[in-house]
PDB file of C-alpha atoms in Angstrom:
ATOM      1  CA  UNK A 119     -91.391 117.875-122.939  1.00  0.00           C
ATOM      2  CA  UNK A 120     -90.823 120.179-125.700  1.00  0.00           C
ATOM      3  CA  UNK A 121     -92.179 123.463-124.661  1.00  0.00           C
ATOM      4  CA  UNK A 122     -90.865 123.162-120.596  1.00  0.00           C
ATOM      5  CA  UNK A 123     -87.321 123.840-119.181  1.00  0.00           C
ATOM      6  CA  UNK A 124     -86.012 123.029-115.305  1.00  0.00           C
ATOM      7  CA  UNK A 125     -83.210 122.631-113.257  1.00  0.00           C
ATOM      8  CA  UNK A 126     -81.546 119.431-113.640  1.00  0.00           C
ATOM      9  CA  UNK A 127     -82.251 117.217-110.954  1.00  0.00           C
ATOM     10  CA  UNK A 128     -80.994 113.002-110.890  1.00  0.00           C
ATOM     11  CA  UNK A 129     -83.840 110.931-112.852  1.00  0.00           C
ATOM     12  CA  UNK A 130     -85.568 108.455-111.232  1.00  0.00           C
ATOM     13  CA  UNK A 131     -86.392 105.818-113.042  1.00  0.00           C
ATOM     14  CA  UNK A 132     -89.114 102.907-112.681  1.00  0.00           C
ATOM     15  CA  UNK A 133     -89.970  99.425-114.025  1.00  0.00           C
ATOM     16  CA  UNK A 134     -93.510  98.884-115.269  1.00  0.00           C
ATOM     17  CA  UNK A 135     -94.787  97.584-111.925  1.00  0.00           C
ATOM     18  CA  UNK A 136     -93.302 101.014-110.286  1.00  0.00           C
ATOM     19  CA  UNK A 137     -91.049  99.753-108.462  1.00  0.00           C
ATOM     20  CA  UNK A 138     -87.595 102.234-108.442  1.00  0.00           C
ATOM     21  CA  UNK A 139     -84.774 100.124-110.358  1.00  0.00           C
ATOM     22  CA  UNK A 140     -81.765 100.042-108.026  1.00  0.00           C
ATOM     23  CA  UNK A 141     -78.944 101.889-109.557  1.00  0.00           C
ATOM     24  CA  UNK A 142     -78.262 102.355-113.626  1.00  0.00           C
ATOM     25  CA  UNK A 143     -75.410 100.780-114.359  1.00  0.00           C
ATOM     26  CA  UNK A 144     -73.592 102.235-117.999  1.00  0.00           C
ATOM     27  CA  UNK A 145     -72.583  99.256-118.726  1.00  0.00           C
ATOM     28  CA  UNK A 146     -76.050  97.778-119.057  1.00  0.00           C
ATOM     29  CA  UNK A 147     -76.887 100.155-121.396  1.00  0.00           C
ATOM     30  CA  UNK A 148     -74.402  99.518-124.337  1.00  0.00           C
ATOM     31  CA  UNK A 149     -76.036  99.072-127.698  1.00  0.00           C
ATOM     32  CA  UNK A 150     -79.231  99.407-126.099  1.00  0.00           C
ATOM     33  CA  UNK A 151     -82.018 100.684-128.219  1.00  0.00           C
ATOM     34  CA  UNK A 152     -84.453 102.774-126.209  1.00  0.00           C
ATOM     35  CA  UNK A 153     -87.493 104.565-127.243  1.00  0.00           C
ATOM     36  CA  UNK A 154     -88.181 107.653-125.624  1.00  0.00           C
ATOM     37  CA  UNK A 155     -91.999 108.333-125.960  1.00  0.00           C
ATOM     38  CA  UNK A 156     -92.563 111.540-123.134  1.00  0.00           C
ATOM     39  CA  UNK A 157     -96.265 113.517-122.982  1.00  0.00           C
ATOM     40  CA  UNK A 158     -98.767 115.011-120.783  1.00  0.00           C
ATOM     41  CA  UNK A 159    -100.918 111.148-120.737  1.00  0.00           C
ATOM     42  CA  UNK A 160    -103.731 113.086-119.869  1.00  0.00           C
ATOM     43  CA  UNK A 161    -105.088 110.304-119.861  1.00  0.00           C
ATOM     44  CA  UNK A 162    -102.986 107.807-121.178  1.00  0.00           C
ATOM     45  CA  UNK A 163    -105.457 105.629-123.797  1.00  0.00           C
ATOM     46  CA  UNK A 164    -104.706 102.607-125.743  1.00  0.00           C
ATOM     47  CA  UNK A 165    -103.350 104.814-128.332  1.00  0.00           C
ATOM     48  CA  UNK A 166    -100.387 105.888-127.087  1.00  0.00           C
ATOM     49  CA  UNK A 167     -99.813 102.059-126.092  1.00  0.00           C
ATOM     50  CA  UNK A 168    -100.326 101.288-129.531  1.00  0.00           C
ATOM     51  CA  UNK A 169     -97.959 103.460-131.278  1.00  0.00           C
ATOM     52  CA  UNK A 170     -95.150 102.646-128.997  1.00  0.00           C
ATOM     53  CA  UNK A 171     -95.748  99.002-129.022  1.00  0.00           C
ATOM     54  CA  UNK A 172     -95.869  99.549-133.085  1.00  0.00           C
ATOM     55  CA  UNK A 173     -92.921 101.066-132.714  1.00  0.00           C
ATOM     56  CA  UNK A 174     -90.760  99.012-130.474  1.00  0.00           C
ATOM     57  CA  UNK A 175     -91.605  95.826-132.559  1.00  0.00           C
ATOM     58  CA  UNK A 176     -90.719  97.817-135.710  1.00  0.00           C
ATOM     59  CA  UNK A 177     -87.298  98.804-134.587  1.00  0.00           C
ATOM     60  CA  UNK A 178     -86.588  95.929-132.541  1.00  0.00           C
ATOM     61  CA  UNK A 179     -86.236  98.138-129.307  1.00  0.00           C
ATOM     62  CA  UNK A 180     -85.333  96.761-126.098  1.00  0.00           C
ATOM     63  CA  UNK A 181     -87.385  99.424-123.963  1.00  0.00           C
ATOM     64  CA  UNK A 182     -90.012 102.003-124.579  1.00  0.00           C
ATOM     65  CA  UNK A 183     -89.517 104.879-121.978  1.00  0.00           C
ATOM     66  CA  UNK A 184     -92.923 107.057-121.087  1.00  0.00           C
ATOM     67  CA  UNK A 185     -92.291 110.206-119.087  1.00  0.00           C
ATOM     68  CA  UNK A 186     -94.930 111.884-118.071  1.00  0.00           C
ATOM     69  CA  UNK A 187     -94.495 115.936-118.415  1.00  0.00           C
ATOM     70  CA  UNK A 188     -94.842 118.242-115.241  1.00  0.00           C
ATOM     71  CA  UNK A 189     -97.510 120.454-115.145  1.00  0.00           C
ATOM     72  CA  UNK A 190     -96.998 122.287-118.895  1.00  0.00           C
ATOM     73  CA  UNK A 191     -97.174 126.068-119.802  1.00  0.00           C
ATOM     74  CA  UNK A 192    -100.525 126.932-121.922  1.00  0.00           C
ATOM     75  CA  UNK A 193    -102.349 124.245-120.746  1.00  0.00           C
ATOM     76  CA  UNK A 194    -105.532 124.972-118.440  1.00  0.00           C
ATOM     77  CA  UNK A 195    -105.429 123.172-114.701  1.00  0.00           C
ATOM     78  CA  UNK A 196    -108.640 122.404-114.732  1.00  0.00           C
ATOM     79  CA  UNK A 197    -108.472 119.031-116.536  1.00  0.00           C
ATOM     80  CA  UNK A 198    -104.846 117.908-115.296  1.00  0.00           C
ATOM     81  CA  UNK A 199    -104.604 115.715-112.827  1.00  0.00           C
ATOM     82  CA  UNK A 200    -101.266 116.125-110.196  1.00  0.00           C
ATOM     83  CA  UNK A 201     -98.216 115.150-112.107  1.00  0.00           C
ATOM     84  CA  UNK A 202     -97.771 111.543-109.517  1.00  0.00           C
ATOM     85  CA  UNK A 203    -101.596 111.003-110.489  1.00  0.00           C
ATOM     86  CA  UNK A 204    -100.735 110.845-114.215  1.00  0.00           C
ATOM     87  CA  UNK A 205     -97.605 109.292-113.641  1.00  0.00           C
ATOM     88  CA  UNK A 206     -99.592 106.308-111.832  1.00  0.00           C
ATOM     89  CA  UNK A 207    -102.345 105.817-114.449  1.00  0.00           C
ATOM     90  CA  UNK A 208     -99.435 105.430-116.992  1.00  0.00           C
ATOM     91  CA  UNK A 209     -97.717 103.355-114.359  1.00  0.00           C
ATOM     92  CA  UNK A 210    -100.795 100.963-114.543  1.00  0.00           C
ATOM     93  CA  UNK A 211    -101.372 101.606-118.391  1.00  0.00           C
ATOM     94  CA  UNK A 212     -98.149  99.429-119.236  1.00  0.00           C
ATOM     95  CA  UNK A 213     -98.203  96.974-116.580  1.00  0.00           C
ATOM     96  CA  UNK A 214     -97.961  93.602-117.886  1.00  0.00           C
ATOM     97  CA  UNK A 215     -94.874  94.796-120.730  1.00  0.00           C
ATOM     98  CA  UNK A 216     -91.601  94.238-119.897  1.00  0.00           C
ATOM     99  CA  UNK A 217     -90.561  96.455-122.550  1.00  0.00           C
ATOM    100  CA  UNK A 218     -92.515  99.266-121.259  1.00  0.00           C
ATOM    101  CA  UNK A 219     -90.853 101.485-118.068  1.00  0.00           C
ATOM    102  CA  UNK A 220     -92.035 104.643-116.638  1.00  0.00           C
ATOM    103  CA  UNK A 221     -89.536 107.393-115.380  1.00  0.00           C
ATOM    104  CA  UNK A 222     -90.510 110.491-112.974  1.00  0.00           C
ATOM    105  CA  UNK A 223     -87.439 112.413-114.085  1.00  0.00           C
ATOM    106  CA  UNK A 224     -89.338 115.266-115.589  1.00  0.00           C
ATOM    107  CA  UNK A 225     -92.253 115.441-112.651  1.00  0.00           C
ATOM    108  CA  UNK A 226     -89.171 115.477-110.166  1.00  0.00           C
ATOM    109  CA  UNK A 227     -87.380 117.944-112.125  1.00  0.00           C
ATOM    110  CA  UNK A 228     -89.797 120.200-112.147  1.00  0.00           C
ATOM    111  CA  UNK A 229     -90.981 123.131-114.136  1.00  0.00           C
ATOM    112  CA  UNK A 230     -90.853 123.179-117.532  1.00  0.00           C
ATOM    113  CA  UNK A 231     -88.522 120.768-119.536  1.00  0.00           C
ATOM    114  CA  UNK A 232     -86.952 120.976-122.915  1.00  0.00           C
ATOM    115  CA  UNK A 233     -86.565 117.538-125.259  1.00  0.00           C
ATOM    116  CA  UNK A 234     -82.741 118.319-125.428  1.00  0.00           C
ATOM    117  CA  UNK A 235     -82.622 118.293-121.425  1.00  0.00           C
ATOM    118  CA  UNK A 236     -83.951 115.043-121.219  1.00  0.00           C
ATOM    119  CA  UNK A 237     -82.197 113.573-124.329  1.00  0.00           C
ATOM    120  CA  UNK A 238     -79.235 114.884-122.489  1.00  0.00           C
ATOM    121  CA  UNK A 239     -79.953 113.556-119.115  1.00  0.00           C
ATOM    122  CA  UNK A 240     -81.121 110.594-120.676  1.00  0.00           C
ATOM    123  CA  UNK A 241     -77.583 110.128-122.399  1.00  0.00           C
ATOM    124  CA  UNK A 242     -75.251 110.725-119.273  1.00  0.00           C
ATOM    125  CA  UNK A 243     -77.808 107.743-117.605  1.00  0.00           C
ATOM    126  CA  UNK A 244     -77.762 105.384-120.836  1.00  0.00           C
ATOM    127  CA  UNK A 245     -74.124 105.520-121.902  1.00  0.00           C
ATOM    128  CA  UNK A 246     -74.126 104.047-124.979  1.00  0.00           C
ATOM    129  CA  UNK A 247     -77.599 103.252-125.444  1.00  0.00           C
ATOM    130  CA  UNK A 248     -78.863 104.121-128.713  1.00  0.00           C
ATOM    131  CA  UNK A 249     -81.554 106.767-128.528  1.00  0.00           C
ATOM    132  CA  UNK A 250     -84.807 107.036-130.360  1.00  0.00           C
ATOM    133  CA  UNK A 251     -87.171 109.534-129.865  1.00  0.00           C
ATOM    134  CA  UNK A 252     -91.028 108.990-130.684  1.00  0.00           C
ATOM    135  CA  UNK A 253     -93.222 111.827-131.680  1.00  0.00           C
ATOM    136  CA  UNK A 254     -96.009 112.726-133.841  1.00  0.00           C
ATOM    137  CA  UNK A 255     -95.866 113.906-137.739  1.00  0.00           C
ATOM    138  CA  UNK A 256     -97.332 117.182-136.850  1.00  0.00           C
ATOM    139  CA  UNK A 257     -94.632 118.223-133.586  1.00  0.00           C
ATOM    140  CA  UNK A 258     -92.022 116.978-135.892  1.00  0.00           C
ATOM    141  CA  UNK A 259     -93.037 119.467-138.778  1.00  0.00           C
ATOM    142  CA  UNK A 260     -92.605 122.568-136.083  1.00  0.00           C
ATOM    143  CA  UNK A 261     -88.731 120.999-135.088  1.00  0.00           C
ATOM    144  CA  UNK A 262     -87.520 124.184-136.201  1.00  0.00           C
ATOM    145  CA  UNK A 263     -89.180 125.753-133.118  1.00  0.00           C
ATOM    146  CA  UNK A 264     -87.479 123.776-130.815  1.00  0.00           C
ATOM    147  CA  UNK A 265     -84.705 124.336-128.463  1.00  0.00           C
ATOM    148  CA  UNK A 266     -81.388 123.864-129.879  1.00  0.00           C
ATOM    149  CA  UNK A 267     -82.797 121.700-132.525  1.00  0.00           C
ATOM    150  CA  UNK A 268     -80.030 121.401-134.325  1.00  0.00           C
ATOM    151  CA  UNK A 269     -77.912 120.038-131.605  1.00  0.00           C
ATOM    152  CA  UNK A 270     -80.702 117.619-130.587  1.00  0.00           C
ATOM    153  CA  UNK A 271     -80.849 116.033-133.620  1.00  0.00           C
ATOM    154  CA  UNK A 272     -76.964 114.954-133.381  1.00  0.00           C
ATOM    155  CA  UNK A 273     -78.156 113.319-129.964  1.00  0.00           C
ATOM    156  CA  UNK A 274     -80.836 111.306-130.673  1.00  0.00           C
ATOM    157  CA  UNK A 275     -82.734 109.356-133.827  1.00  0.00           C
ATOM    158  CA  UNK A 276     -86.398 110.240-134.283  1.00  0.00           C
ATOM    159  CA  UNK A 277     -89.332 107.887-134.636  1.00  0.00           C
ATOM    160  CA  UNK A 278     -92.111 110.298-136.880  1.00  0.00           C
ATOM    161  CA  UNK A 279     -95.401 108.912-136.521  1.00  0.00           C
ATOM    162  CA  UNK A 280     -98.472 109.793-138.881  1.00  0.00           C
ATOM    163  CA  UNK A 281    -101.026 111.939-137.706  1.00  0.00           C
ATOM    164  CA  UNK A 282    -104.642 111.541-138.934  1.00  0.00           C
ATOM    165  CA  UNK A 283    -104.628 115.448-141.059  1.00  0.00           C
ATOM    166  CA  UNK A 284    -100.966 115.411-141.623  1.00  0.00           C
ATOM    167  CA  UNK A 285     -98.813 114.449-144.649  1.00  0.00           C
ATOM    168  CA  UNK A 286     -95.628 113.253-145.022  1.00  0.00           C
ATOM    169  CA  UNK A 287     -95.130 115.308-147.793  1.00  0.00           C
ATOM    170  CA  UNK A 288     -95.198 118.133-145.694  1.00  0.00           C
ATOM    171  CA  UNK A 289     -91.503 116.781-144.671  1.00  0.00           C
ATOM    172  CA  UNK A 290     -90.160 118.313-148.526  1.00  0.00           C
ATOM    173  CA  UNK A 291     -90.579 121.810-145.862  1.00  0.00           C
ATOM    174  CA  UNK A 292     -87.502 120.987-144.084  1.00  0.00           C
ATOM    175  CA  UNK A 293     -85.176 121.400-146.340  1.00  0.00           C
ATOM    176  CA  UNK A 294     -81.891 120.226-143.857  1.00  0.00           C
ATOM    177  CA  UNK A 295     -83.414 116.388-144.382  1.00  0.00           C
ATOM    178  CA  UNK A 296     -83.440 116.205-148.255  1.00  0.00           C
ATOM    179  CA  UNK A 297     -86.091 113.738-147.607  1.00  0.00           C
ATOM    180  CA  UNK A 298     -86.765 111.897-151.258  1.00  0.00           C
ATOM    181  CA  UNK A 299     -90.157 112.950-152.585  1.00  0.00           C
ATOM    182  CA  UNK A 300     -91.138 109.477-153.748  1.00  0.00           C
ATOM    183  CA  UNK A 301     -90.683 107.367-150.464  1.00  0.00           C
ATOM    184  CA  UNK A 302     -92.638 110.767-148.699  1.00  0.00           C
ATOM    185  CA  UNK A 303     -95.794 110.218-151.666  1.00  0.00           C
ATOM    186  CA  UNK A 304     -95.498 106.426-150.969  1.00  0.00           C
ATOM    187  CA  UNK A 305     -95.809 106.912-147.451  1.00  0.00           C
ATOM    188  CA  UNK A 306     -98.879 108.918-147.691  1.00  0.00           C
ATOM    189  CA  UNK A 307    -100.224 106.630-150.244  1.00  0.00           C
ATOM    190  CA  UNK A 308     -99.808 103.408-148.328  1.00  0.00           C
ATOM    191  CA  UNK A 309     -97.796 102.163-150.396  1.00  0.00           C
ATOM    192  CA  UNK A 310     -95.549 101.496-147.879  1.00  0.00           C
ATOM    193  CA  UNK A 311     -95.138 102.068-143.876  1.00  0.00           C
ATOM    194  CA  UNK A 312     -91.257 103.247-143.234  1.00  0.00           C
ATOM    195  CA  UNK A 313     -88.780 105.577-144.813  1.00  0.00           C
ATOM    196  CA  UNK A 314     -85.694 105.757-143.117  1.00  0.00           C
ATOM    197  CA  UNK A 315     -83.649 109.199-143.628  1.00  0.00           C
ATOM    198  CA  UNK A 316     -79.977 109.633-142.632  1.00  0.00           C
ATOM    199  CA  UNK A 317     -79.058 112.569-141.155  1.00  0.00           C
ATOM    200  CA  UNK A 318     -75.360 112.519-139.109  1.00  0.00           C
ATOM    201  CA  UNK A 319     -74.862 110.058-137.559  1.00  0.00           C
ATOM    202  CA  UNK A 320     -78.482 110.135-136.941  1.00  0.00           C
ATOM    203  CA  UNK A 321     -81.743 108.806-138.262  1.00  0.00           C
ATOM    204  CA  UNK A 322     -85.507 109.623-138.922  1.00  0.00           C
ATOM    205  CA  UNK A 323     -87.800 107.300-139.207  1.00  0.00           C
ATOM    206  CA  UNK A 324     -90.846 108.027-140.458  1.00  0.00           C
ATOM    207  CA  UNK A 325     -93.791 105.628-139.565  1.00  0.00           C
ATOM    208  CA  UNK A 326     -97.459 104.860-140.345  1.00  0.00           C
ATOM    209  CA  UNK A 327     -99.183 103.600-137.436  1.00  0.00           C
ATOM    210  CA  UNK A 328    -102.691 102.193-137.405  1.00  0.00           C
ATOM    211  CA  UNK A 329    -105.006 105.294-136.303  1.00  0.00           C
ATOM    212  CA  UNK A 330    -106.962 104.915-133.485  1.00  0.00           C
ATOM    213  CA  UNK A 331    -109.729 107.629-133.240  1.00  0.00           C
ATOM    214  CA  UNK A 332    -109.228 108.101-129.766  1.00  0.00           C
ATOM    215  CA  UNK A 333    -107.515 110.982-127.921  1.00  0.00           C
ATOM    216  CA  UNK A 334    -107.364 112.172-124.475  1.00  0.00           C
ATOM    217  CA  UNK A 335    -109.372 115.075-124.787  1.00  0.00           C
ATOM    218  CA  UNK A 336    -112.542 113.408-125.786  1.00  0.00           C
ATOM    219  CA  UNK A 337    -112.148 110.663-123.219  1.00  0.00           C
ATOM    220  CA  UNK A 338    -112.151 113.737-120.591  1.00  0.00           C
ATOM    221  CA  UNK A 339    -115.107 115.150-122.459  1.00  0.00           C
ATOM    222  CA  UNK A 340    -116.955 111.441-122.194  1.00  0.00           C
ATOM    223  CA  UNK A 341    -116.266 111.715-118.692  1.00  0.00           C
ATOM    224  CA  UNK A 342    -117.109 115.073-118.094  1.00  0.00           C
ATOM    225  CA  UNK A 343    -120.585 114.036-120.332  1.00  0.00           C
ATOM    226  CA  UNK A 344    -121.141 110.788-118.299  1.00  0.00           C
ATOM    227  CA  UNK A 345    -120.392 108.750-121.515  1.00  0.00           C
ATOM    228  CA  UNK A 346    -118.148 105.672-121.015  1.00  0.00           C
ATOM    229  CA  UNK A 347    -114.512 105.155-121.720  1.00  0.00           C
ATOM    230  CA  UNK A 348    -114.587 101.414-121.802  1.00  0.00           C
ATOM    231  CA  UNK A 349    -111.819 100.372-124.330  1.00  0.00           C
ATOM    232  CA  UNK A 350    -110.288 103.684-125.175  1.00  0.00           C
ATOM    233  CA  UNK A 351    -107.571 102.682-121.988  1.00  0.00           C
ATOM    234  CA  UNK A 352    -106.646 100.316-119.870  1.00  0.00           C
ATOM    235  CA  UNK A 353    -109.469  99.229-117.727  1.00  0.00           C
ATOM    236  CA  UNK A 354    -106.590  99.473-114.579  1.00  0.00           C
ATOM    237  CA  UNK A 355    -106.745 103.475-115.735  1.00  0.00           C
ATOM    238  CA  UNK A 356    -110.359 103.924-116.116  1.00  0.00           C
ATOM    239  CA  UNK A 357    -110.989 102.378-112.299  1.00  0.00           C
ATOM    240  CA  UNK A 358    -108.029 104.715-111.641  1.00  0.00           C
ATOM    241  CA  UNK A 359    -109.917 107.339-113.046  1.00  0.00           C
ATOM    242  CA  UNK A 360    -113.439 106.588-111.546  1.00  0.00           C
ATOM    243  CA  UNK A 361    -112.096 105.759-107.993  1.00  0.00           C
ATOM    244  CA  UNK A 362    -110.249 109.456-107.884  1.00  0.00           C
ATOM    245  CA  UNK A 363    -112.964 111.011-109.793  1.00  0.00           C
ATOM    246  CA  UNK A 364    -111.042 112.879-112.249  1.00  0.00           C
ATOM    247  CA  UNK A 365    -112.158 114.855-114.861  1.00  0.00           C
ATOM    248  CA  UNK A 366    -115.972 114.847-113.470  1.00  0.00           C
TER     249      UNK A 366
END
């Protein structure tokens, strides 16, 4: 999400059992708190699944939205799956949670896409929705690199999530939070799981998650190795993957 950019096309959006929801309504949306968790999900694994759900009970969010990337810059073909082909394992991934919904609108947008293109589509669709986007401890520390960062971060609050190698403390970098040194050394201690900083109207939360030493690229190197898979992901996603035989 961070490191594409396309032409603006109108999202699609998706409940968990992939069906395309009608039409969005803005009034729906008011006071809605969405999670925005976006990503190659190449595969998806329980991982992911586990953050966001983490995440959503944390906050008290109504909806967790995945959206799968389009095909990304820098990143090799030769283990990525079509975009519709990871947009139906994560399809199957979160089947079962109502608070889980999948949307297409980068894949049918297109090219690369920026976070603050989404955020912004996301906002003319959700009017009045409140906006939370997840992301790991060590994307967050490069923010600085992204597109009109500074703007994006009047759009949307952030949900930082620890990384297994990264500290919090690393935070005391960006100088624009004024993050408090003590809740960043707690944090990393475990002596406690949130710290909430205020910036704008805006907020960053900054959460420990339970680690799970999974990832995607070692489930497509236990594939490619003939090792199993069984309870990294969904089992829905690894027939998924066996039955399309990819990443063999």
């Amino acid at each position: 999400m961070r490191n594409e950019k396309g032409t603006e096309r109108k999202p699609s959006w998706r409940s968990a059992n992939g069906n395309p929801k009608s039409e969005i309504k803005t009034g729906d949306h008011l006071n809605q708190r969405l999670g925005i968790l976006g990503g190659t999900f190449n595969p998806i694994h329980l991982g992911h699944l586990a953050a966001a759900e983490e995440v959503r009970d944390r906050l008290k969010l109504e909806k967790v939205l995945f959206i799968p990337s389009f095909l990304p810059p820098h990143k090799s073909e030769e283990d990525m799956p079509s975009a519709v082909q990871r947009q139906e394992m994560v399809r199957l991934a979160i089947k079962g949670n109502p608070h889980f919904t999948v949307s297409d609108m980068e894949i049918r947008r297109g090219g690369r896409s920026y976070t603050i293109d989404t955020i912004e589509a996301l906002r003319q669709a959700h009017i009045g929705a409140e906006l939370y986007f997840i992301t790991g401890l060590d994307s967050f520390l490069e923010i600085r690199t992204w597109k009109e960062w500074q703007r994006l971060m009047t759009l949307c609050s952030f949900v930082v999530l620890s990384r297994e190698g990264c500290r919090f403390r690393d935070i005391a970098k960006l100088a624009f939070l004024n993050a408090p040194e003590h809740d960043l050394a707690a944090l990393d201690g475990g002596e406690k799981d949130q710290a909430v900083i205020r910036t704008g109207n805006m907020r960053v939360y900054l959460q420990r998650v339970p680690f799970y030493d999974i990832s995607s690229t070692d489930i497509r190197a236990r594939i490619r190795a003939g090792r199993s898979i069984k309870y990294h992901l969904p089992e829905a996603v690894e027939h998924y993957i066996i039955e399309n035989k990819l990443y063999a």
